């Protein structure tokens, strides 16, 4: 009896081991990737027809989302469902493999960027807009549902064009100073140039493998791309998208750092860089005569802090400002003399004066302020700014002379974006997270009271506002696949029209952007 049981157990065990071995062989995620994914996502996982599948990008897919996408595919895209072919275990193994870092990251220097450039052979420049609308009141709507941008006439709200963008556009598109061309960046580092006059794509280039945002120089000649992967700032010519310089981000201690974001400082003719992994802020000049400008401005200028990275008369020379800890996400004062940066743990923020190149104040901004969305305006003779918080249902209002907290406005949940305009008495604040993500607060800029809370589509996320050029209308995104942009009369707060859109996110009015309107992020 005992012997029979033992022999049965041995056979059972052998069967289990065999099953596991065969299963394991089938569940080789490298093989599954090569068979099922590489054709679209690239043999090196860096993207092709489909996006890059690397942890830097996929980290944003929380929990089981990645497994679900592999199993079920993405509706209305070329991503098929693999649930029937692979089964849950192999999908889990594949998802885990995709979340492991690459063994070898391509250097992605000037040659790689240049090779990636795809210009539109059919593009033809025109001498004037091919349409009748006000060129300064054009508004772009990024539709993240199917990776398109709609070009709106800001007076009639007619859609003049709807064009495909690279996968997963992030951050604000940047317009040339004349408002004619726009540059759009995707998280995979593609930068697309589009001609608003002819309504045609000019071309695109991959400036990084995982990128954060872009900024255009004050003279409109250069486009800077902030990269996580590789750890560089790529500077492109806005004219032909060719790379002019790839700046490696190496901190004073010799360690490399990712670039959290790059911003244009128009009065300073420079780009300002927030570094993710170094207690430094960098300023990269776009002025060929940079050294005299820097020496004149930086009184406590330490010899050696400005280093010429390019030989040509200081173009792209770099200044290093040391701070107490790495600072992410900047808000700039109107004159670009000061910036507010948030500590990475979201517990505090500091004011850094760009003239003297050091921290000058600390602000009690716990709850992860989203300073990049900050806006400023005049209130009782004071210049104030407001910022939402990503982790607390509140808005902080700060006096930008004394750097003191004026007040905290309670909201119905943490928000992402604020928006206003010179010609409107209100600012608009979304609630992006939590059960009330379907509301939008409208707040009086003087009393700082919430005057109205809009809930246009109960249950649907409502976020991000842009104004028309004259501030008379506010455009609000209903951030859902069957979403829309709702146009409000900015004075009466009544709805004017609803424009169906596919998961619209940010909206960008040419005039408000190129004139650096105080009510918008730059
Ligand atoms: Fe953004 C702008 C960083 C997550 C939508 N976001 C920016 C900018 C930065 C930034 C630095 C300024 C760029 C510019 O316009 O030049 N965003 C970050 C993050 O660090 C964060 C929190 C995490 C991450 O995944 O990178 C983050 N952002 C998001 C989202 O999850 C959003 C809501 C959806 C998405 O598209 O990924 C989102 N971010 C946006 C939008 C802007 C933006 C729409 C432009 C706002 C504007 O009005 O200019």
JSON list of N, CA and C in Angstrom, two decimals, residues 252-297:
[
{"chain": "A", "resi": 252, "resn": "UNK", "atom": "N", "xyz": [28.15, 68.35, -10.68]},
{"chain": "A", "resi": 252, "resn": "UNK", "atom": "CA", "xyz": [29.48, 68.75, -10.20]},
{"chain": "A", "resi": 252, "resn": "UNK", "atom": "C", "xyz": [30.22, 67.57, -9.56]},
{"chain": "A", "resi": 253, "resn": "UNK", "atom": "N", "xyz": [29.43, 66.66, -8.93]},
{"chain": "A", "resi": 253, "resn": "UNK", "atom": "CA", "xyz": [30.07, 65.51, -8.28]},
{"chain": "A", "resi": 253, "resn": "UNK", "atom": "C", "xyz": [30.41, 64.39, -9.27]},
{"chain": "A", "resi": 254, "resn": "UNK", "atom": "N", "xyz": [30.16, 64.62, -10.55]},
{"chain": "A", "resi": 254, "resn": "UNK", "atom": "CA", "xyz": [30.53, 63.62, -11.56]},
{"chain": "A", "resi": 254, "resn": "UNK", "atom": "C", "xyz": [29.42, 62.65, -11.91]},
{"chain": "A", "resi": 255, "resn": "UNK", "atom": "N", "xyz": [28.31, 62.69, -11.14]},
{"chain": "A", "resi": 255, "resn": "UNK", "atom": "CA", "xyz": [27.20, 61.77, -11.45]},
{"chain": "A", "resi": 255, "resn": "UNK", "atom": "C", "xyz": [26.29, 62.35, -12.51]},
{"chain": "A", "resi": 256, "resn": "UNK", "atom": "N", "xyz": [25.68, 61.43, -13.29]},
{"chain": "A", "resi": 256, "resn": "UNK", "atom": "CA", "xyz": [24.75, 61.87, -14.33]},
{"chain": "A", "resi": 256, "resn": "UNK", "atom": "C", "xyz": [23.38, 62.17, -13.71]},
{"chain": "A", "resi": 257, "resn": "UNK", "atom": "N", "xyz": [22.62, 63.01, -14.38]},
{"chain": "A", "resi": 257, "resn": "UNK", "atom": "CA", "xyz": [21.27, 63.30, -13.91]},
{"chain": "A", "resi": 257, "resn": "UNK", "atom": "C", "xyz": [20.28, 63.33, -15.08]},
{"chain": "A", "resi": 258, "resn": "UNK", "atom": "N", "xyz": [19.07, 62.87, -14.78]},
{"chain": "A", "resi": 258, "resn": "UNK", "atom": "CA", "xyz": [17.98, 63.04, -15.73]},
{"chain": "A", "resi": 258, "resn": "UNK", "atom": "C", "xyz": [17.55, 64.51, -15.72]},
{"chain": "A", "resi": 259, "resn": "UNK", "atom": "N", "xyz": [16.92, 64.96, -16.81]},
{"chain": "A", "resi": 259, "resn": "UNK", "atom": "CA", "xyz": [16.39, 66.33, -16.83]},
{"chain": "A", "resi": 259, "resn": "UNK", "atom": "C", "xyz": [14.89, 66.23, -16.60]},
{"chain": "A", "resi": 260, "resn": "UNK", "atom": "N", "xyz": [14.41, 66.79, -15.50]},
{"chain": "A", "resi": 260, "resn": "UNK", "atom": "CA", "xyz": [12.96, 66.74, -15.21]},
{"chain": "A", "resi": 260, "resn": "UNK", "atom": "C", "xyz": [12.18, 67.60, -16.19]},
{"chain": "A", "resi": 261, "resn": "UNK", "atom": "N", "xyz": [12.74, 68.77, -16.49]},
{"chain": "A", "resi": 261, "resn": "UNK", "atom": "CA", "xyz": [12.02, 69.69, -17.39]},
{"chain": "A", "resi": 261, "resn": "UNK", "atom": "C", "xyz": [12.96, 70.78, -17.86]},
{"chain": "A", "resi": 262, "resn": "UNK", "atom": "N", "xyz": [12.64, 71.34, -19.02]},
{"chain": "A", "resi": 262, "resn": "UNK", "atom": "CA", "xyz": [13.38, 72.49, -19.53]},
{"chain": "A", "resi": 262, "resn": "UNK", "atom": "C", "xyz": [12.38, 73.62, -19.79]},
{"chain": "A", "resi": 263, "resn": "UNK", "atom": "N", "xyz": [12.80, 74.85, -19.47]},
{"chain": "A", "resi": 263, "resn": "UNK", "atom": "CA", "xyz": [11.90, 76.01, -19.63]},
{"chain": "A", "resi": 263, "resn": "UNK", "atom": "C", "xyz": [12.64, 77.10, -20.38]},
{"chain": "A", "resi": 264, "resn": "UNK", "atom": "N", "xyz": [11.87, 77.92, -21.10]},
{"chain": "A", "resi": 264, "resn": "UNK", "atom": "CA", "xyz": [12.46, 79.09, -21.75]},
{"chain": "A", "resi": 264, "resn": "UNK", "atom": "C", "xyz": [12.42, 80.27, -20.78]},
{"chain": "A", "resi": 265, "resn": "UNK", "atom": "N", "xyz": [13.54, 80.97, -20.60]},
{"chain": "A", "resi": 265, "resn": "UNK", "atom": "CA", "xyz": [13.53, 82.21, -19.82]},
{"chain": "A", "resi": 265, "resn": "UNK", "atom": "C", "xyz": [13.73, 83.34, -20.83]},
{"chain": "A", "resi": 266, "resn": "UNK", "atom": "N", "xyz": [12.63, 83.93, -21.35]},
{"chain": "A", "resi": 266, "resn": "UNK", "atom": "CA", "xyz": [12.76, 84.82, -22.50]},
{"chain": "A", "resi": 266, "resn": "UNK", "atom": "C", "xyz": [13.65, 86.03, -22.25]},
{"chain": "A", "resi": 267, "resn": "UNK", "atom": "N", "xyz": [13.49, 86.67, -21.06]},
{"chain": "A", "resi": 267, "resn": "UNK", "atom": "CA", "xyz": [14.30, 87.87, -20.81]},
{"chain": "A", "resi": 267, "resn": "UNK", "atom": "C", "xyz": [15.78, 87.54, -20.66]},
{"chain": "A", "resi": 268, "resn": "UNK", "atom": "N", "xyz": [16.09, 86.30, -20.38]},
{"chain": "A", "resi": 268, "resn": "UNK", "atom": "CA", "xyz": [17.48, 85.93, -20.13]},
{"chain": "A", "resi": 268, "resn": "UNK", "atom": "C", "xyz": [18.13, 85.25, -21.35]},
{"chain": "A", "resi": 269, "resn": "UNK", "atom": "N", "xyz": [17.31, 85.07, -22.40]},
{"chain": "A", "resi": 269, "resn": "UNK", "atom": "CA", "xyz": [17.82, 84.37, -23.59]},
{"chain": "A", "resi": 269, "resn": "UNK", "atom": "C", "xyz": [18.47, 83.05, -23.20]},
{"chain": "A", "resi": 270, "resn": "UNK", "atom": "N", "xyz": [17.74, 82.29, -22.40]},
{"chain": "A", "resi": 270, "resn": "UNK", "atom": "CA", "xyz": [18.34, 81.03, -21.95]},
{"chain": "A", "resi": 270, "resn": "UNK", "atom": "C", "xyz": [17.27, 79.98, -21.73]},
{"chain": "A", "resi": 271, "resn": "UNK", "atom": "N", "xyz": [17.74, 78.74, -21.60]},
{"chain": "A", "resi": 271, "resn": "UNK", "atom": "CA", "xyz": [16.90, 77.65, -21.13]},
{"chain": "A", "resi": 271, "resn": "UNK", "atom": "C", "xyz": [17.27, 77.38, -19.67]},
{"chain": "A", "resi": 272, "resn": "UNK", "atom": "N", "xyz": [16.26, 77.11, -18.84]},
{"chain": "A", "resi": 272, "resn": "UNK", "atom": "CA", "xyz": [16.53, 76.74, -17.45]},
{"chain": "A", "resi": 272, "resn": "UNK", "atom": "C", "xyz": [16.15, 75.26, -17.29]},
{"chain": "A", "resi": 273, "resn": "UNK", "atom": "N", "xyz": [17.04, 74.48, -16.69]},
{"chain": "A", "resi": 273, "resn": "UNK", "atom": "CA", "xyz": [16.82, 73.04, -16.57]},
{"chain": "A", "resi": 273, "resn": "UNK", "atom": "C", "xyz": [16.60, 72.63, -15.12]},
{"chain": "A", "resi": 274, "resn": "UNK", "atom": "N", "xyz": [15.55, 71.87, -14.87]},
{"chain": "A", "resi": 274, "resn": "UNK", "atom": "CA", "xyz": [15.34, 71.23, -13.56]},
{"chain": "A", "resi": 274, "resn": "UNK", "atom": "C", "xyz": [15.97, 69.85, -13.66]},
{"chain": "A", "resi": 275, "resn": "UNK", "atom": "N", "xyz": [16.87, 69.55, -12.74]},
{"chain": "A", "resi": 275, "resn": "UNK", "atom": "CA", "xyz": [17.56, 68.25, -12.77]},
{"chain": "A", "resi": 275, "resn": "UNK", "atom": "C", "xyz": [16.95, 67.31, -11.72]},
{"chain": "A", "resi": 276, "resn": "UNK", "atom": "N", "xyz": [16.70, 66.09, -12.16]},
{"chain": "A", "resi": 276, "resn": "UNK", "atom": "CA", "xyz": [16.02, 65.13, -11.29]},
{"chain": "A", "resi": 276, "resn": "UNK", "atom": "C", "xyz": [16.95, 64.56, -10.21]},
{"chain": "A", "resi": 277, "resn": "UNK", "atom": "N", "xyz": [18.22, 64.36, -10.57]},
{"chain": "A", "resi": 277, "resn": "UNK", "atom": "CA", "xyz": [19.09, 63.60, -9.69]},
{"chain": "A", "resi": 277, "resn": "UNK", "atom": "C", "xyz": [20.28, 64.41, -9.16]},
{"chain": "A", "resi": 278, "resn": "UNK", "atom": "N", "xyz": [20.24, 65.71, -9.31]},
{"chain": "A", "resi": 278, "resn": "UNK", "atom": "CA", "xyz": [21.37, 66.52, -8.83]},
{"chain": "A", "resi": 278, "resn": "UNK", "atom": "C", "xyz": [20.82, 67.78, -8.16]},
{"chain": "A", "resi": 279, "resn": "UNK", "atom": "N", "xyz": [21.50, 68.22, -7.11]},
{"chain": "A", "resi": 279, "resn": "UNK", "atom": "CA", "xyz": [21.09, 69.44, -6.41]},
{"chain": "A", "resi": 279, "resn": "UNK", "atom": "C", "xyz": [21.64, 70.65, -7.15]},
{"chain": "A", "resi": 280, "resn": "UNK", "atom": "N", "xyz": [21.22, 70.76, -8.39]},
{"chain": "A", "resi": 280, "resn": "UNK", "atom": "CA", "xyz": [21.69, 71.85, -9.25]},
{"chain": "A", "resi": 280, "resn": "UNK", "atom": "C", "xyz": [20.57, 72.27, -10.19]},
{"chain": "A", "resi": 281, "resn": "UNK", "atom": "N", "xyz": [20.59, 73.54, -10.57]},
{"chain": "A", "resi": 281, "resn": "UNK", "atom": "CA", "xyz": [19.74, 74.03, -11.67]},
{"chain": "A", "resi": 281, "resn": "UNK", "atom": "C", "xyz": [20.72, 74.46, -12.75]},
{"chain": "A", "resi": 282, "resn": "UNK", "atom": "N", "xyz": [20.42, 74.14, -13.99]},
{"chain": "A", "resi": 282, "resn": "UNK", "atom": "CA", "xyz": [21.32, 74.58, -15.06]},
{"chain": "A", "resi": 282, "resn": "UNK", "atom": "C", "xyz": [20.65, 75.66, -15.89]},
{"chain": "A", "resi": 283, "resn": "UNK", "atom": "N", "xyz": [21.47, 76.57, -16.36]},
{"chain": "A", "resi": 283, "resn": "UNK", "atom": "CA", "xyz": [20.99, 77.59, -17.29]},
{"chain": "A", "resi": 283, "resn": "UNK", "atom": "C", "xyz": [21.85, 77.47, -18.55]},
{"chain": "A", "resi": 284, "resn": "UNK", "atom": "N", "xyz": [21.21, 77.25, -19.67]},
{"chain": "A", "resi": 284, "resn": "UNK", "atom": "CA", "xyz": [21.94, 77.09, -20.94]},
{"chain": "A", "resi": 284, "resn": "UNK", "atom": "C", "xyz": [21.58, 78.28, -21.83]},
{"chain": "A", "resi": 285, "resn": "UNK", "atom": "N", "xyz": [22.59, 79.01, -22.22]},
{"chain": "A", "resi": 285, "resn": "UNK", "atom": "CA", "xyz": [22.33, 80.24, -22.97]},
{"chain": "A", "resi": 285, "resn": "UNK", "atom": "C", "xyz": [22.03, 79.97, -24.43]},
{"chain": "A", "resi": 286, "resn": "UNK", "atom": "N", "xyz": [21.09, 80.75, -24.97]},
{"chain": "A", "resi": 286, "resn": "UNK", "atom": "CA", "xyz": [20.84, 80.67, -26.42]},
{"chain": "A", "resi": 286, "resn": "UNK", "atom": "C", "xyz": [21.26, 81.98, -27.08]},
{"chain": "A", "resi": 287, "resn": "UNK", "atom": "N", "xyz": [22.06, 82.73, -26.34]},
{"chain": "A", "resi": 287, "resn": "UNK", "atom": "CA", "xyz": [22.53, 84.02, -26.82]},
{"chain": "A", "resi": 287, "resn": "UNK", "atom": "C", "xyz": [23.99, 83.87, -27.23]},
{"chain": "A", "resi": 288, "resn": "UNK", "atom": "N", "xyz": [24.32, 84.17, -28.49]},
{"chain": "A", "resi": 288, "resn": "UNK", "atom": "CA", "xyz": [25.72, 84.01, -28.90]},
{"chain": "A", "resi": 288, "resn": "UNK", "atom": "C", "xyz": [26.66, 84.88, -28.08]},
{"chain": "A", "resi": 289, "resn": "UNK", "atom": "N", "xyz": [26.14, 85.97, -27.50]},
{"chain": "A", "resi": 289, "resn": "UNK", "atom": "CA", "xyz": [27.01, 86.85, -26.70]},
{"chain": "A", "resi": 289, "resn": "UNK", "atom": "C", "xyz": [26.83, 86.56, -25.22]},
{"chain": "A", "resi": 290, "resn": "UNK", "atom": "N", "xyz": [26.61, 85.34, -24.88]},
{"chain": "A", "resi": 290, "resn": "UNK", "atom": "CA", "xyz": [26.24, 84.99, -23.51]},
{"chain": "A", "resi": 290, "resn": "UNK", "atom": "C", "xyz": [27.21, 85.40, -22.43]},
{"chain": "A", "resi": 291, "resn": "UNK", "atom": "N", "xyz": [28.51, 85.18, -22.56]},
{"chain": "A", "resi": 291, "resn": "UNK", "atom": "CA", "xyz": [29.36, 85.45, -21.39]},
{"chain": "A", "resi": 291, "resn": "UNK", "atom": "C", "xyz": [29.23, 86.85, -20.82]},
{"chain": "A", "resi": 292, "resn": "UNK", "atom": "N", "xyz": [29.23, 87.92, -21.63]},
{"chain": "A", "resi": 292, "resn": "UNK", "atom": "CA", "xyz": [29.06, 89.24, -21.04]},
{"chain": "A", "resi": 292, "resn": "UNK", "atom": "C", "xyz": [27.73, 89.37, -20.30]},
{"chain": "A", "resi": 293, "resn": "UNK", "atom": "N", "xyz": [26.66, 88.78, -20.90]},
{"chain": "A", "resi": 293, "resn": "UNK", "atom": "CA", "xyz": [25.34, 88.87, -20.27]},
{"chain": "A", "resi": 293, "resn": "UNK", "atom": "C", "xyz": [25.41, 88.20, -18.90]},
{"chain": "A", "resi": 294, "resn": "UNK", "atom": "N", "xyz": [26.03, 87.04, -18.85]},
{"chain": "A", "resi": 294, "resn": "UNK", "atom": "CA", "xyz": [26.11, 86.32, -17.58]},
{"chain": "A", "resi": 294, "resn": "UNK", "atom": "C", "xyz": [26.93, 87.08, -16.56]},
{"chain": "A", "resi": 295, "resn": "UNK", "atom": "N", "xyz": [28.09, 87.58, -16.99]},
{"chain": "A", "resi": 295, "resn": "UNK", "atom": "CA", "xyz": [28.95, 88.26, -16.02]},
{"chain": "A", "resi": 295, "resn": "UNK", "atom": "C", "xyz": [28.26, 89.49, -15.47]},
{"chain": "A", "resi": 296, "resn": "UNK", "atom": "N", "xyz": [27.51, 90.20, -16.35]},
{"chain": "A", "resi": 296, "resn": "UNK", "atom": "CA", "xyz": [26.82, 91.40, -15.90]},
{"chain": "A", "resi": 296, "resn": "UNK", "atom": "C", "xyz": [25.75, 91.08, -14.87]},
{"chain": "A", "resi": 297, "resn": "UNK", "atom": "N", "xyz": [25.09, 89.96, -15.03]},
{"chain": "A", "resi": 297, "resn": "UNK", "atom": "CA", "xyz": [23.94, 89.64, -14.18]},
{"chain": "A", "resi": 297, "resn": "UNK", "atom": "C", "xyz": [24.34, 88.95, -12.89]}
]
